[in-house]
Amino acid sequence: MALSTAEIAAELSRLLGPAAVIADQNDMAPYLNEPRKRFHTPAAAIVRPADVAQVQAVVRWADAQGVGLIPQGGNTGLVGAQVPLRGDEVIVSLQRLDKVRNIDTAAGTMTAEAGVILENAHKAAEAEGAMFPLWLASQGSARIGGVLSSNAGGVNVLAFGNARELCMGVEAVLADGRLYRGLNSLKKDNTGYDLKDLLVGAEGTLGIITAATLKIFPQPEDHETALVSVASPEMALELFQLLRARAGSRLNAFELIPQIGLEFQLRHGMLTRDPTAGPSPWYALVELSRMKGTEPGALEAALEAGLDLGLLETAAMAQSAADRTNMWAFREQMSEVQSREGASIKHDVSVPIAAIPQLIAEGSAAAERVMPGIRPVPFGHMGDGNIHFNFSQPIGADPKWVMAQDDAVHEAIYEIVLKLGGSFSAEHGIGQLKVDLLKRVKDPVALEMMRAIKTALDPKGILNPGKMLG
């Protein structure tokens, strides 16, 4: 017989102590209120283990009782992987596992527990003269475990890769409570399957990550940053190719932003001043790292070459840290500002880089056919093909009516993405939002392999039940 929520809370309190368990619905709210406010299912309880041994104890108990567990970091996920689906699950918050265990600048590694806030990981690396280069808009609340479980991307993927590429090894509690000790710091280790890559990006369905060994890098001497005015995504693509040829791995970021994004932020007072050099249909936020011993001016020289080729109209160069902060605020506030414009329909998609202009043109036209007056707001990581293809409601439209049409807009965009050889989930994951879509478009053999792995590692289905594979 299944345990009641009261029995679950009582047993967990006996196991870990009352202070580690949250059973009151009001006190659970911070763990249930996810960023997009799409999912509203309650949890049976929240448990906050203080160390790895307590995580193991909770998992062994859940395995014996058949209770579903949802690993949660900072609750910043956008597809509902970190919040309940059924209502009888226990959320396992990793927030108390918040220690940076070791930093080795000579080896270029940092070992951090799952509950370490991403921004604190940055600070820990910087204190040792190093850099952990994964940067997200939510870095003040996102935690290492969630970042890895969702294989987060961010603005530096172009130069350093996503979370998977920045992870050398993980420690994780398996579905029966055993501890996988895989905190490898070796650059070369060909001793069989790379098990960390099963756990990174698995959204907590195969194990609960408790710590990870991460790559860190020398801090740059400085950054060279510019907001470049470009006439079209086609021109932005040519400019990107020029900059990549001239700067190579020093090109950290190439972010595409439409003029409407600037209009939104200025209208709603989200920018202290216009960071651009003037009105333009499109902007590219470009940043290069300048390492120690190198001369400044590489970005300016590259942009001058682009100007001579007609690839850009003008550019605003950051002359100070405040300028750089303002430019990045413009980019990072793109998602938030849309909520102030009413309802928005969002897509986290990727296509081959060369196909981005076609995606934007065809996708905008398709969405207009579905909902006349809809306002395209495509922006994001042009350098790695990941565009956040968002739409804001038609001016004056009823937000509820708009959201009732979102499936039709999704279908139109995903059809184009798949035609172009892209992915309907570039960096946000599957969670509970995109389970049905995954079943429809994923290669059947790949789905069979994924289900076989899930069954082998979690035969009772207690880890994040119903997520990803349904």
mmCIF file of C-alpha atoms in Angstrom, residues 90-306:
data_model
loop_
_atom_site.group_PDB
_atom_site.id
_atom_site.type_symbol
_atom_site.label_atom_id
_atom_site.label_comp_id
_atom_site.label_asym_id
_atom_site.label_seq_id
_atom_site.Cartn_x
_atom_site.Cartn_y
_atom_site.Cartn_z
ATOM 1 C CA VAL A 90 9.519 13.749 -2.840
ATOM 2 C CA ILE A 91 11.782 16.574 -3.985
ATOM 3 C CA VAL A 92 15.400 15.995 -2.956
ATOM 4 C CA SER A 93 16.933 19.450 -2.677
ATOM 5 C CA LEU A 94 20.725 19.398 -2.980
ATOM 6 C CA GLN A 95 21.110 22.968 -1.678
ATOM 7 C CA ARG A 96 22.950 21.938 1.490
ATOM 8 C CA LEU A 97 25.665 20.106 -0.456
ATOM 9 C CA ASP A 98 27.362 23.404 -1.183
ATOM 10 C CA LYS A 99 31.079 22.916 -0.680
ATOM 11 C CA VAL A 100 33.870 23.473 -3.189
ATOM 12 C CA ARG A 101 35.968 20.480 -2.219
ATOM 13 C CA ASN A 102 39.129 21.239 -4.159
ATOM 14 C CA ILE A 103 40.666 23.582 -6.703
ATOM 15 C CA ASP A 104 43.814 22.587 -8.572
ATOM 16 C CA THR A 105 44.899 25.376 -10.894
ATOM 17 C CA ALA A 106 47.891 23.395 -12.145
ATOM 18 C CA ALA A 107 45.625 20.582 -13.309
ATOM 19 C CA GLY A 108 42.875 23.004 -14.334
ATOM 20 C CA THR A 109 40.185 21.372 -12.206
ATOM 21 C CA MET A 110 37.677 22.239 -9.509
ATOM 22 C CA THR A 111 35.630 19.717 -7.553
ATOM 23 C CA ALA A 112 32.313 21.175 -6.437
ATOM 24 C CA GLU A 113 29.284 19.668 -4.757
ATOM 25 C CA ALA A 114 25.907 19.668 -6.456
ATOM 26 C CA GLY A 115 24.461 22.454 -4.348
ATOM 27 C CA VAL A 116 27.156 25.012 -5.133
ATOM 28 C CA ILE A 117 25.545 28.051 -6.742
ATOM 29 C CA LEU A 118 27.052 28.661 -10.167
ATOM 30 C CA GLU A 119 28.021 32.226 -9.298
ATOM 31 C CA ASN A 120 29.831 30.957 -6.194
ATOM 32 C CA ALA A 121 31.724 28.483 -8.357
ATOM 33 C CA HIS A 122 32.832 31.443 -10.470
ATOM 34 C CA LYS A 123 34.000 33.310 -7.375
ATOM 35 C CA ALA A 124 35.848 30.287 -5.993
ATOM 36 C CA ALA A 125 37.748 29.842 -9.242
ATOM 37 C CA GLU A 126 38.489 33.564 -9.510
ATOM 38 C CA ALA A 127 39.881 33.616 -5.974
ATOM 39 C CA GLU A 128 42.545 31.178 -7.207
ATOM 40 C CA GLY A 129 43.285 33.172 -10.334
ATOM 41 C CA ALA A 130 41.230 30.902 -12.572
ATOM 42 C CA MET A 131 37.897 30.927 -14.424
ATOM 43 C CA PHE A 132 34.962 28.531 -14.689
ATOM 44 C CA PRO A 133 33.483 29.662 -18.011
ATOM 45 C CA LEU A 134 29.858 28.505 -17.838
ATOM 46 C CA TRP A 135 27.742 31.686 -17.684
ATOM 47 C CA LEU A 136 23.942 31.715 -17.475
ATOM 48 C CA ALA A 137 21.348 34.399 -16.852
ATOM 49 C CA SER A 138 20.282 32.370 -13.789
ATOM 50 C CA GLN A 139 23.807 31.921 -12.391
ATOM 51 C CA GLY A 140 22.878 33.614 -9.114
ATOM 52 C CA SER A 141 20.502 30.756 -8.265
ATOM 53 C CA ALA A 142 21.323 27.836 -10.591
ATOM 54 C CA ARG A 143 23.371 25.119 -8.887
ATOM 55 C CA ILE A 144 26.050 22.795 -10.224
ATOM 56 C CA GLY A 145 23.957 19.631 -9.964
ATOM 57 C CA GLY A 146 21.112 21.101 -11.975
ATOM 58 C CA VAL A 147 23.469 22.703 -14.468
ATOM 59 C CA LEU A 148 24.996 19.300 -15.183
ATOM 60 C CA SER A 149 21.754 17.333 -15.072
ATOM 61 C CA SER A 150 20.292 19.622 -17.721
ATOM 62 C CA ASN A 151 23.567 19.919 -19.663
ATOM 63 C CA ALA A 152 23.218 23.692 -19.554
ATOM 64 C CA GLY A 153 24.715 25.833 -22.278
ATOM 65 C CA GLY A 154 24.978 29.583 -21.807
ATOM 66 C CA VAL A 155 26.831 32.327 -23.617
ATOM 67 C CA ASN A 156 30.339 30.820 -23.668
ATOM 68 C CA VAL A 157 29.544 27.536 -25.417
ATOM 69 C CA LEU A 158 31.217 28.876 -28.539
ATOM 70 C CA ALA A 159 34.641 28.913 -26.870
ATOM 71 C CA PHE A 160 34.367 26.407 -24.026
ATOM 72 C CA GLY A 161 31.477 24.041 -24.770
ATOM 73 C CA ASN A 162 28.379 23.254 -22.740
ATOM 74 C CA ALA A 163 28.207 21.704 -19.274
ATOM 75 C CA ARG A 164 29.032 18.211 -20.524
ATOM 76 C CA GLU A 165 32.236 19.417 -22.142
ATOM 77 C CA LEU A 166 33.236 21.242 -18.961
ATOM 78 C CA CYS A 167 32.725 18.179 -16.743
ATOM 79 C CA MET A 168 35.510 15.646 -16.245
ATOM 80 C CA GLY A 169 33.774 13.360 -13.775
ATOM 81 C CA VAL A 170 30.835 13.037 -11.407
ATOM 82 C CA GLU A 171 29.915 11.486 -8.109
ATOM 83 C CA ALA A 172 26.317 10.266 -8.050
ATOM 84 C CA VAL A 173 23.888 8.252 -5.951
ATOM 85 C CA LEU A 174 22.272 5.495 -7.996
ATOM 86 C CA ALA A 175 18.665 4.356 -7.742
ATOM 87 C CA ASP A 176 19.428 1.664 -5.139
ATOM 88 C CA GLY A 177 21.508 4.000 -2.957
ATOM 89 C CA ARG A 178 24.951 2.918 -4.125
ATOM 90 C CA LEU A 179 27.497 5.685 -4.680
ATOM 91 C CA TYR A 180 29.188 5.977 -8.053
ATOM 92 C CA ARG A 181 32.623 7.463 -7.351
ATOM 93 C CA GLY A 182 33.531 8.903 -10.710
ATOM 94 C CA LEU A 183 35.289 12.149 -9.813
ATOM 95 C CA ASN A 184 37.849 11.629 -12.530
ATOM 96 C CA SER A 185 40.288 14.455 -13.289
ATOM 97 C CA LEU A 186 42.103 12.662 -16.101
ATOM 98 C CA LYS A 187 42.083 14.119 -19.582
ATOM 99 C CA LYS A 188 42.614 10.644 -21.015
ATOM 100 C CA ASP A 189 40.881 7.530 -19.653
ATOM 101 C CA ASN A 190 39.840 4.911 -22.193
ATOM 102 C CA THR A 191 38.710 2.219 -19.734
ATOM 103 C CA GLY A 192 35.264 1.517 -21.095
ATOM 104 C CA TYR A 193 32.019 3.463 -21.274
ATOM 105 C CA ASP A 194 32.135 7.129 -20.272
ATOM 106 C CA LEU A 195 29.592 6.826 -17.469
ATOM 107 C CA LYS A 196 29.569 10.495 -16.570
ATOM 108 C CA ASP A 197 28.050 11.245 -19.955
ATOM 109 C CA LEU A 198 25.069 9.058 -19.039
ATOM 110 C CA LEU A 199 24.441 11.158 -15.947
ATOM 111 C CA VAL A 200 25.174 14.605 -17.383
ATOM 112 C CA GLY A 201 22.073 15.664 -19.285
ATOM 113 C CA ALA A 202 19.921 12.851 -17.854
ATOM 114 C CA GLU A 203 17.782 15.300 -15.835
ATOM 115 C CA GLY A 204 18.063 13.170 -12.706
ATOM 116 C CA THR A 205 16.447 10.114 -14.291
ATOM 117 C CA LEU A 206 19.501 7.836 -13.950
ATOM 118 C CA GLY A 207 21.143 9.021 -10.724
ATOM 119 C CA ILE A 208 21.442 11.983 -8.372
ATOM 120 C CA ILE A 209 24.638 13.931 -9.021
ATOM 121 C CA THR A 210 26.202 14.935 -5.700
ATOM 122 C CA ALA A 211 29.524 16.399 -6.894
ATOM 123 C CA ALA A 212 31.526 16.952 -10.053
ATOM 124 C CA THR A 213 35.051 17.618 -11.239
ATOM 125 C CA LEU A 214 34.938 20.628 -13.539
ATOM 126 C CA LYS A 215 37.411 22.213 -15.939
ATOM 127 C CA ILE A 216 38.774 25.619 -15.035
ATOM 128 C CA PHE A 217 40.903 27.905 -17.180
ATOM 129 C CA PRO A 218 43.362 30.784 -16.769
ATOM 130 C CA GLN A 219 41.645 34.116 -16.300
ATOM 131 C CA PRO A 220 41.908 36.428 -19.285
ATOM 132 C CA GLU A 221 43.675 39.741 -18.861
ATOM 133 C CA ASP A 222 40.590 41.510 -20.189
ATOM 134 C CA HIS A 223 37.630 41.216 -22.533
ATOM 135 C CA GLU A 224 36.962 43.139 -25.705
ATOM 136 C CA THR A 225 33.226 43.589 -26.161
ATOM 137 C CA ALA A 226 31.099 45.298 -28.793
ATOM 138 C CA LEU A 227 27.489 45.677 -29.852
ATOM 139 C CA VAL A 228 27.571 45.554 -33.624
ATOM 140 C CA SER A 229 24.796 46.890 -35.867
ATOM 141 C CA VAL A 230 24.038 44.498 -38.723
ATOM 142 C CA ALA A 231 21.442 44.664 -41.448
ATOM 143 C CA SER A 232 20.247 41.066 -41.321
ATOM 144 C CA PRO A 233 20.905 37.593 -39.920
ATOM 145 C CA GLU A 234 22.688 36.820 -43.207
ATOM 146 C CA MET A 235 25.145 39.666 -42.590
ATOM 147 C CA ALA A 236 25.536 38.563 -38.976
ATOM 148 C CA LEU A 237 26.425 35.067 -40.166
ATOM 149 C CA GLU A 238 29.106 36.386 -42.512
ATOM 150 C CA LEU A 239 30.486 38.585 -39.738
ATOM 151 C CA PHE A 240 30.609 35.611 -37.395
ATOM 152 C CA GLN A 241 32.584 33.609 -39.921
ATOM 153 C CA LEU A 242 35.045 36.487 -40.332
ATOM 154 C CA LEU A 243 35.527 36.874 -36.576
ATOM 155 C CA ARG A 244 35.956 33.156 -36.039
ATOM 156 C CA ALA A 245 38.611 33.033 -38.761
ATOM 157 C CA ARG A 246 40.507 35.923 -37.190
ATOM 158 C CA ALA A 247 40.052 35.214 -33.471
ATOM 159 C CA GLY A 248 39.685 31.432 -33.254
ATOM 160 C CA SER A 249 39.106 30.191 -29.704
ATOM 161 C CA ARG A 250 39.406 33.716 -28.305
ATOM 162 C CA LEU A 251 35.907 34.424 -29.674
ATOM 163 C CA ASN A 252 33.858 33.780 -26.546
ATOM 164 C CA ALA A 253 30.424 34.869 -27.661
ATOM 165 C CA PHE A 254 28.433 35.906 -30.694
ATOM 166 C CA GLU A 255 24.859 36.677 -29.665
ATOM 167 C CA LEU A 256 22.181 37.812 -32.119
ATOM 168 C CA ILE A 257 19.511 40.252 -30.860
ATOM 169 C CA PRO A 258 16.681 41.919 -32.840
ATOM 170 C CA GLN A 259 15.811 45.607 -32.638
ATOM 171 C CA ILE A 260 12.467 44.774 -31.027
ATOM 172 C CA GLY A 261 14.352 43.486 -27.985
ATOM 173 C CA LEU A 262 15.973 46.886 -27.525
ATOM 174 C CA GLU A 263 12.627 48.630 -27.978
ATOM 175 C CA PHE A 264 11.049 46.405 -25.309
ATOM 176 C CA GLN A 265 13.784 47.026 -22.755
ATOM 177 C CA LEU A 266 13.896 50.787 -23.258
ATOM 178 C CA ARG A 267 10.094 51.006 -23.063
ATOM 179 C CA HIS A 268 10.002 49.102 -19.785
ATOM 180 C CA GLY A 269 12.968 50.905 -18.237
ATOM 181 C CA MET A 270 15.169 47.826 -17.983
ATOM 182 C CA LEU A 271 18.268 49.543 -19.386
ATOM 183 C CA THR A 272 19.834 52.591 -17.803
ATOM 184 C CA ARG A 273 20.840 53.748 -21.280
ATOM 185 C CA ASP A 274 20.868 52.559 -24.874
ATOM 186 C CA PRO A 275 24.046 50.429 -25.203
ATOM 187 C CA THR A 276 24.032 50.411 -29.010
ATOM 188 C CA ALA A 277 25.602 52.788 -31.522
ATOM 189 C CA GLY A 278 22.202 53.617 -32.990
ATOM 190 C CA PRO A 279 19.039 52.110 -34.529
ATOM 191 C CA SER A 280 19.566 48.900 -36.458
ATOM 192 C CA PRO A 281 17.337 45.974 -37.492
ATOM 193 C CA TRP A 282 19.697 43.553 -35.736
ATOM 194 C CA TYR A 283 22.571 43.603 -33.270
ATOM 195 C CA ALA A 284 25.383 41.157 -32.593
ATOM 196 C CA LEU A 285 26.904 41.145 -29.113
ATOM 197 C CA VAL A 286 30.483 40.022 -29.682
ATOM 198 C CA GLU A 287 33.163 39.298 -27.111
ATOM 199 C CA LEU A 288 36.810 38.234 -27.335
ATOM 200 C CA SER A 289 39.101 37.174 -24.512
ATOM 201 C CA ARG A 290 42.446 38.935 -24.297
ATOM 202 C CA MET A 291 44.913 36.663 -22.569
ATOM 203 C CA LYS A 292 47.957 37.807 -20.622
ATOM 204 C CA GLY A 293 50.837 38.977 -22.794
ATOM 205 C CA THR A 294 48.658 39.882 -25.775
ATOM 206 C CA GLU A 295 47.987 43.339 -27.139
ATOM 207 C CA PRO A 296 44.502 44.895 -27.082
ATOM 208 C CA GLY A 297 42.647 45.872 -30.238
ATOM 209 C CA ALA A 298 42.009 42.510 -31.927
ATOM 210 C CA LEU A 299 38.226 42.933 -31.916
ATOM 211 C CA GLU A 300 38.350 46.495 -33.198
ATOM 212 C CA ALA A 301 40.686 45.449 -36.014
ATOM 213 C CA ALA A 302 38.418 42.557 -36.963
ATOM 214 C CA LEU A 303 35.343 44.794 -36.979
ATOM 215 C CA GLU A 304 37.149 47.305 -39.181
ATOM 216 C CA ALA A 305 37.821 44.488 -41.636
ATOM 217 C CA GLY A 306 34.139 43.594 -41.494
#
